[in-house]
Amino acid sequence: MIINLRVWRQPNAQTPGKMVAYRVEGVSEDMSFLEMLDLLNEDLTVRGEEPVAFDSDCREGICGMCGVVINGSAHGRASSHGDVPTTTCQLHMRSFADGATIDVEPWRAGSFPVIKDLVVDRSAFDRIISAGGFISINAGSAPEAHSVPVPKLQADRAFDAATCIGCGACVAACPNGSAMLFTSAKITHLAMLPQGQPERYLRVKNMVAQHDAEGFGGCTNIGECADVCPKQIPLDAISQLNRDLLKSLFKGEGKTA
Amino acid sequence: MAITGLLLIAFLLMHMVGNLKMFLGPESFNHYAEWLKGEILYPIFPKGSFIWLFRFVLLASIVAHMYSAWVLTIRDRAARGSNYVVTKRRAQTYSARTMRWGGVILAGFLVFHLLQFTTRTFLTGFTATDDPYTMFVKSFSGPMSFMVILYALWLVAVCMHVRHAVWSALTTLGLNTSERARGVLNSLAWIVAVLLFVGFIAAPLAVMFGWIK
């Protein structure tokens, strides 16, 4: 396959970037999108040009490290064969036609400054998690699992929300640059479980405050985030966050929760 | 945003039911209009006073709604940062995308609506001393009445805004609890929007076709 790429090149956060066209030859349809970028980078290196910087780690769709906007859609869901939710590393070149032109851009959001080319700084997510995305327990030997029963439906909902890999596609896709889907996934995950209850209402206040302090936008319930989410975190997670946030207003700093 | 919006939608529903009294004849409609202006909660409130409380709450809702929208828009624009070279819209509806400018257009129409029927400074075929029923009939009568078309356009804008608003407000208030709830809320939003459109356009159309004279 031959692929015509238009890739966002930006040396650093201070310098303005632009789209640069490349022609990648010898692409196999079994390659992942990232392997195709590797191929481009090998070629660029041989030619003595600066390779395209992009994030990646596990390359099996579970770590949340990779992520670029492909043809205007985060992780390229719109291009994927069969329109399935995907991570960039799990999008394969068989989803594209031979000779196709593909636009590749970094996640764009005020709170995700570009570090270089397709790499953005997502440390704002870490600070949101630090603000409350945990439970305070003394570590030690694991307690007997059956000592704290969890209803099946709640356990399922907690697990579904916990599958969030923090890739940032929700922010990238949101017209408002909001990270509500990410934040609400953690809120919902912990709110469904007994272990999350003691800090439940304090957590939601602190995490939303940190979300806002990072400069993410407000949610207007449009739904672009959930559409591109590789883990399909549902929109109702955001409603769960709102519900808990409303309740927290009536609980003094969550202490009585 | 959500609470003020829901208050305004509740007002629209009440206003719609009131307008449907056009079908019950001049006496019924005029009496209703008189009651609105003078007799709500009379005698606990003096005649003609409650309407001002009512108007104050509505105006406060509109102001608070616009203020929230303004603050949210500024914040969201800053949060979005630079734009993509290519953007593929996938989930968003036309209603959702046009909430902001749609809201501005609605505010403009609302000013015209008040100047027309409340203060009666902008007379559309009626005189300032006509009773409410006559005012209604004269404004919308005639084949292919320009006013009916304008009014219908306004209603389309209102109902598009309401379609996203009902879903969005109830989600913001925490009612979107599951996939099923999402379906229910979206259906409810459609029902309210269509109900408002049909309820509001019915009487003007009836006037235009001469069924109400």
CSV table of N, CA and C in Angstrom, one decimal, chain A residues 8 19 69 71-72 77-78 83 103 105-110 157 171-172 174-177 212 215-218 220-224 227 235-236 239 242-243 246, chain B residues 72 75-93 96-97 100 164 167-179 182 185:
chain,number,residue,atom,x,y,z
A,8,TRP,N,1.0,16.7,11.5
A,8,TRP,CA,1.2,17.9,12.2
A,8,TRP,C,2.7,17.9,12.7
A,19,MET,N,0.9,21.5,9.0
A,19,MET,CA,0.8,20.1,8.4
A,19,MET,C,1.9,20.0,7.4
A,69,VAL,N,-5.3,12.3,16.5
A,69,VAL,CA,-6.5,12.5,15.7
A,69,VAL,C,-6.3,12.2,14.3
A,71,ASN,N,-7.8,11.8,10.5
A,71,ASN,CA,-8.9,12.3,9.7
A,71,ASN,C,-10.0,13.0,10.5
A,72,GLY,N,-9.6,13.8,11.5
A,72,GLY,CA,-10.6,14.6,12.3
A,72,GLY,C,-11.3,13.8,13.4
A,77,ARG,N,-11.5,6.6,15.0
A,77,ARG,CA,-12.7,5.7,14.9
A,77,ARG,C,-13.5,5.9,13.6
A,78,ALA,N,-13.6,7.1,13.2
A,78,ALA,CA,-14.4,7.3,11.9
A,78,ALA,C,-13.8,6.6,10.8
A,83,ASP,N,-16.4,0.8,11.8
A,83,ASP,CA,-16.7,1.8,12.7
A,83,ASP,C,-16.7,1.3,14.2
A,103,ASP,N,-5.0,12.6,7.3
A,103,ASP,CA,-4.5,13.7,8.2
A,103,ASP,C,-4.3,13.3,9.6
A,105,GLU,N,-3.2,14.6,13.4
A,105,GLU,CA,-3.0,15.7,14.3
A,105,GLU,C,-2.9,15.3,15.7
A,106,PRO,N,-2.3,16.1,16.6
A,106,PRO,CA,-2.2,15.8,18.0
A,106,PRO,C,-3.6,16.0,18.7
A,107,TRP,N,-3.8,15.5,19.9
A,107,TRP,CA,-4.9,16.0,20.7
A,107,TRP,C,-4.8,17.5,20.8
A,108,ARG,N,-5.9,18.2,20.6
A,108,ARG,CA,-5.8,19.6,20.8
A,108,ARG,C,-6.8,20.1,21.9
A,109,ALA,N,-6.2,20.7,22.9
A,109,ALA,CA,-7.0,21.3,24.0
A,109,ALA,C,-6.0,22.3,24.7
A,110,GLY,N,-6.6,23.3,25.3
A,110,GLY,CA,-5.8,24.3,26.0
A,110,GLY,C,-5.0,23.6,27.1
A,157,ARG,N,-21.0,-1.9,36.9
A,157,ARG,CA,-20.9,-0.5,36.5
A,157,ARG,C,-19.5,0.1,36.9
A,171,VAL,N,-11.2,14.4,25.7
A,171,VAL,CA,-10.9,15.9,25.7
A,171,VAL,C,-10.7,16.3,24.2
A,172,ALA,N,-9.9,15.4,23.5
A,172,ALA,CA,-9.6,15.7,22.1
A,172,ALA,C,-10.8,15.9,21.3
A,174,CYS,N,-14.0,16.6,22.4
A,174,CYS,CA,-15.0,17.5,23.0
A,174,CYS,C,-14.9,18.9,22.4
A,175,PRO,N,-16.0,19.4,21.8
A,175,PRO,CA,-16.0,20.8,21.3
A,175,PRO,C,-15.7,21.8,22.4
A,176,ASN,N,-15.9,21.5,23.6
A,176,ASN,CA,-15.7,22.4,24.7
A,176,ASN,C,-14.4,22.1,25.5
A,177,GLY,N,-13.6,21.2,25.0
A,177,GLY,CA,-12.3,20.9,25.6
A,177,GLY,C,-12.5,20.5,27.1
A,212,ASP,N,-11.5,21.9,36.8
A,212,ASP,CA,-11.7,23.2,36.4
A,212,ASP,C,-10.4,24.1,36.5
A,215,GLY,N,-8.2,24.1,33.7
A,215,GLY,CA,-8.6,24.8,32.5
A,215,GLY,C,-9.4,24.0,31.5
A,216,PHE,N,-9.9,22.9,31.9
A,216,PHE,CA,-10.8,22.1,31.0
A,216,PHE,C,-12.1,22.8,31.0
A,217,GLY,N,-12.8,22.6,29.9
A,217,GLY,CA,-14.1,23.3,29.7
A,217,GLY,C,-15.3,22.6,30.4
A,218,GLY,N,-16.5,23.2,30.3
A,218,GLY,CA,-17.7,22.6,30.9
A,218,GLY,C,-18.4,21.7,30.0
A,220,THR,N,-21.5,20.2,27.9
A,220,THR,CA,-22.8,20.6,27.5
A,220,THR,C,-23.6,19.4,26.9
A,221,ASN,N,-23.2,18.2,27.3
A,221,ASN,CA,-23.9,17.0,27.0
A,221,ASN,C,-24.1,16.7,25.5
A,222,ILE,N,-23.0,16.9,24.8
A,222,ILE,CA,-23.1,16.8,23.3
A,222,ILE,C,-22.9,15.3,22.9
A,223,GLY,N,-21.9,14.7,23.6
A,223,GLY,CA,-21.7,13.2,23.4
A,223,GLY,C,-20.6,12.8,22.5
A,224,GLU,N,-19.8,13.7,22.0
A,224,GLU,CA,-18.7,13.4,21.1
A,224,GLU,C,-17.6,12.5,21.9
A,227,ASP,N,-18.5,8.8,22.1
A,227,ASP,CA,-18.4,8.1,20.8
A,227,ASP,C,-17.0,7.6,20.5
A,235,LEU,N,-22.0,7.9,28.6
A,235,LEU,CA,-22.3,9.3,29.0
A,235,LEU,C,-22.9,9.4,30.4
A,236,ASP,N,-23.6,8.3,30.8
A,236,ASP,CA,-24.2,8.3,32.1
A,236,ASP,C,-23.2,8.4,33.2
A,239,SER,N,-23.4,12.0,34.2
A,239,SER,CA,-24.6,12.3,35.0
A,239,SER,C,-24.4,11.8,36.4
A,242,ASN,N,-22.5,14.4,38.1
A,242,ASN,CA,-23.3,15.6,38.4
A,242,ASN,C,-24.2,15.3,39.6
A,243,ARG,N,-24.7,14.1,39.7
A,243,ARG,CA,-25.6,13.7,40.7
A,243,ARG,C,-24.9,13.7,42.1
A,246,LEU,N,-24.1,17.3,43.1
A,246,LEU,CA,-25.3,18.0,43.7
A,246,LEU,C,-25.5,17.6,45.1
B,72,LEU,N,-19.9,30.1,30.4
B,72,LEU,CA,-19.6,28.7,30.0
B,72,LEU,C,-18.9,28.8,28.6
B,75,ARG,N,-15.4,30.1,28.8
B,75,ARG,CA,-14.5,29.1,29.4
B,75,ARG,C,-14.2,27.9,28.4
B,76,ASP,N,-15.3,27.5,27.7
B,76,ASP,CA,-15.1,26.4,26.8
B,76,ASP,C,-14.3,26.8,25.6
B,77,ARG,N,-14.4,28.0,25.1
B,77,ARG,CA,-13.6,28.5,24.0
B,77,ARG,C,-12.1,28.4,24.4
B,78,ALA,N,-11.8,28.9,25.6
B,78,ALA,CA,-10.4,28.9,26.1
B,78,ALA,C,-9.9,27.5,26.2
B,79,ALA,N,-10.8,26.6,26.7
B,79,ALA,CA,-10.4,25.2,27.0
B,79,ALA,C,-10.1,24.4,25.7
B,80,ARG,N,-10.9,24.8,24.6
B,80,ARG,CA,-10.7,24.1,23.3
B,80,ARG,C,-9.3,24.5,22.7
B,81,GLY,N,-8.9,25.7,23.0
B,81,GLY,CA,-7.6,26.1,22.4
B,81,GLY,C,-7.6,26.2,20.9
B,82,SER,N,-6.6,25.7,20.3
B,82,SER,CA,-6.5,25.8,18.8
B,82,SER,C,-7.4,24.8,18.2
B,83,ASN,N,-7.8,25.1,17.0
B,83,ASN,CA,-8.7,24.2,16.3
B,83,ASN,C,-8.0,23.2,15.4
B,84,TYR,N,-8.7,22.1,15.2
B,84,TYR,CA,-8.2,21.1,14.3
B,84,TYR,C,-8.2,21.5,12.8
B,85,VAL,N,-7.2,21.0,12.1
B,85,VAL,CA,-7.3,21.3,10.6
B,85,VAL,C,-8.5,20.6,10.0
B,86,VAL,N,-8.7,19.3,10.5
B,86,VAL,CA,-9.8,18.5,10.0
B,86,VAL,C,-10.6,18.1,11.3
B,87,THR,N,-11.9,18.3,11.2
B,87,THR,CA,-12.8,17.8,12.3
B,87,THR,C,-13.9,16.9,11.8
B,88,LYS,N,-14.1,15.8,12.4
B,88,LYS,CA,-15.2,14.9,12.0
B,88,LYS,C,-16.2,15.0,13.1
B,89,ARG,N,-17.4,15.5,12.8
B,89,ARG,CA,-18.4,15.5,13.9
B,89,ARG,C,-19.1,14.2,13.8
B,90,ARG,N,-19.3,13.5,14.9
B,90,ARG,CA,-19.9,12.2,14.9
B,90,ARG,C,-21.2,12.1,15.7
B,91,ALA,N,-21.1,12.5,17.0
B,91,ALA,CA,-22.3,12.3,17.9
B,91,ALA,C,-23.2,13.5,18.0
B,92,GLN,N,-22.7,14.7,17.8
B,92,GLN,CA,-23.4,15.9,18.1
B,92,GLN,C,-24.6,16.1,17.1
B,93,THR,N,-25.7,16.6,17.6
B,93,THR,CA,-26.9,16.9,16.8
B,93,THR,C,-26.8,18.3,16.4
B,96,ALA,N,-27.7,20.5,19.3
B,96,ALA,CA,-26.6,20.7,20.3
B,96,ALA,C,-25.6,21.7,19.8
B,97,ARG,N,-25.3,21.7,18.5
B,97,ARG,CA,-24.3,22.5,18.0
B,97,ARG,C,-24.7,24.0,17.9
B,100,ARG,N,-25.8,27.9,21.3
B,100,ARG,CA,-25.3,29.2,21.6
B,100,ARG,C,-25.9,30.3,20.7
B,164,HIS,N,-32.5,19.9,22.6
B,164,HIS,CA,-31.2,19.6,23.3
B,164,HIS,C,-31.3,20.0,24.8
B,167,TRP,N,-32.9,17.3,27.3
B,167,TRP,CA,-32.0,16.2,27.6
B,167,TRP,C,-30.8,16.7,28.4
B,168,SER,N,-30.2,17.8,28.0
B,168,SER,CA,-29.0,18.3,28.6
B,168,SER,C,-29.2,18.7,30.1
B,169,ALA,N,-30.3,19.4,30.3
B,169,ALA,CA,-30.6,19.9,31.7
B,169,ALA,C,-30.8,18.7,32.6
B,170,LEU,N,-31.6,17.8,32.2
B,170,LEU,CA,-31.9,16.6,33.0
B,170,LEU,C,-30.6,15.8,33.3
B,171,THR,N,-29.8,15.7,32.3
B,171,THR,CA,-28.5,15.0,32.4
B,171,THR,C,-27.6,15.7,33.4
B,172,THR,N,-27.6,17.1,33.3
B,172,THR,CA,-26.8,17.9,34.2
B,172,THR,C,-27.3,17.7,35.7
B,173,LEU,N,-28.6,17.5,35.8
B,173,LEU,CA,-29.1,17.3,37.2
B,173,LEU,C,-29.0,15.9,37.6
B,174,GLY,N,-28.4,15.0,36.8
B,174,GLY,CA,-28.0,13.7,37.3
B,174,GLY,C,-29.1,12.6,37.0
B,175,LEU,N,-29.9,12.9,36.0
B,175,LEU,CA,-31.0,11.9,35.8
B,175,LEU,C,-30.6,10.9,34.7
B,176,ASN,N,-29.5,11.1,34.0
B,176,ASN,CA,-29.1,10.1,33.0
B,176,ASN,C,-28.3,9.0,33.6
B,177,THR,N,-29.0,8.0,34.2
B,177,THR,CA,-28.4,7.1,35.0
B,177,THR,C,-28.0,5.8,34.3
B,178,SER,N,-28.5,5.6,33.1
B,178,SER,CA,-28.2,4.3,32.4
B,178,SER,C,-28.5,4.5,30.9
B,179,GLU,N,-28.1,3.5,30.1
B,179,GLU,CA,-28.4,3.6,28.7
B,179,GLU,C,-29.9,3.8,28.4
B,182,ARG,N,-31.0,7.2,29.2
B,182,ARG,CA,-30.6,8.1,28.1
B,182,ARG,C,-31.7,8.1,27.0
B,185,LEU,N,-34.8,10.0,28.3
B,185,LEU,CA,-34.6,11.5,28.4
B,185,LEU,C,-34.6,12.1,27.0
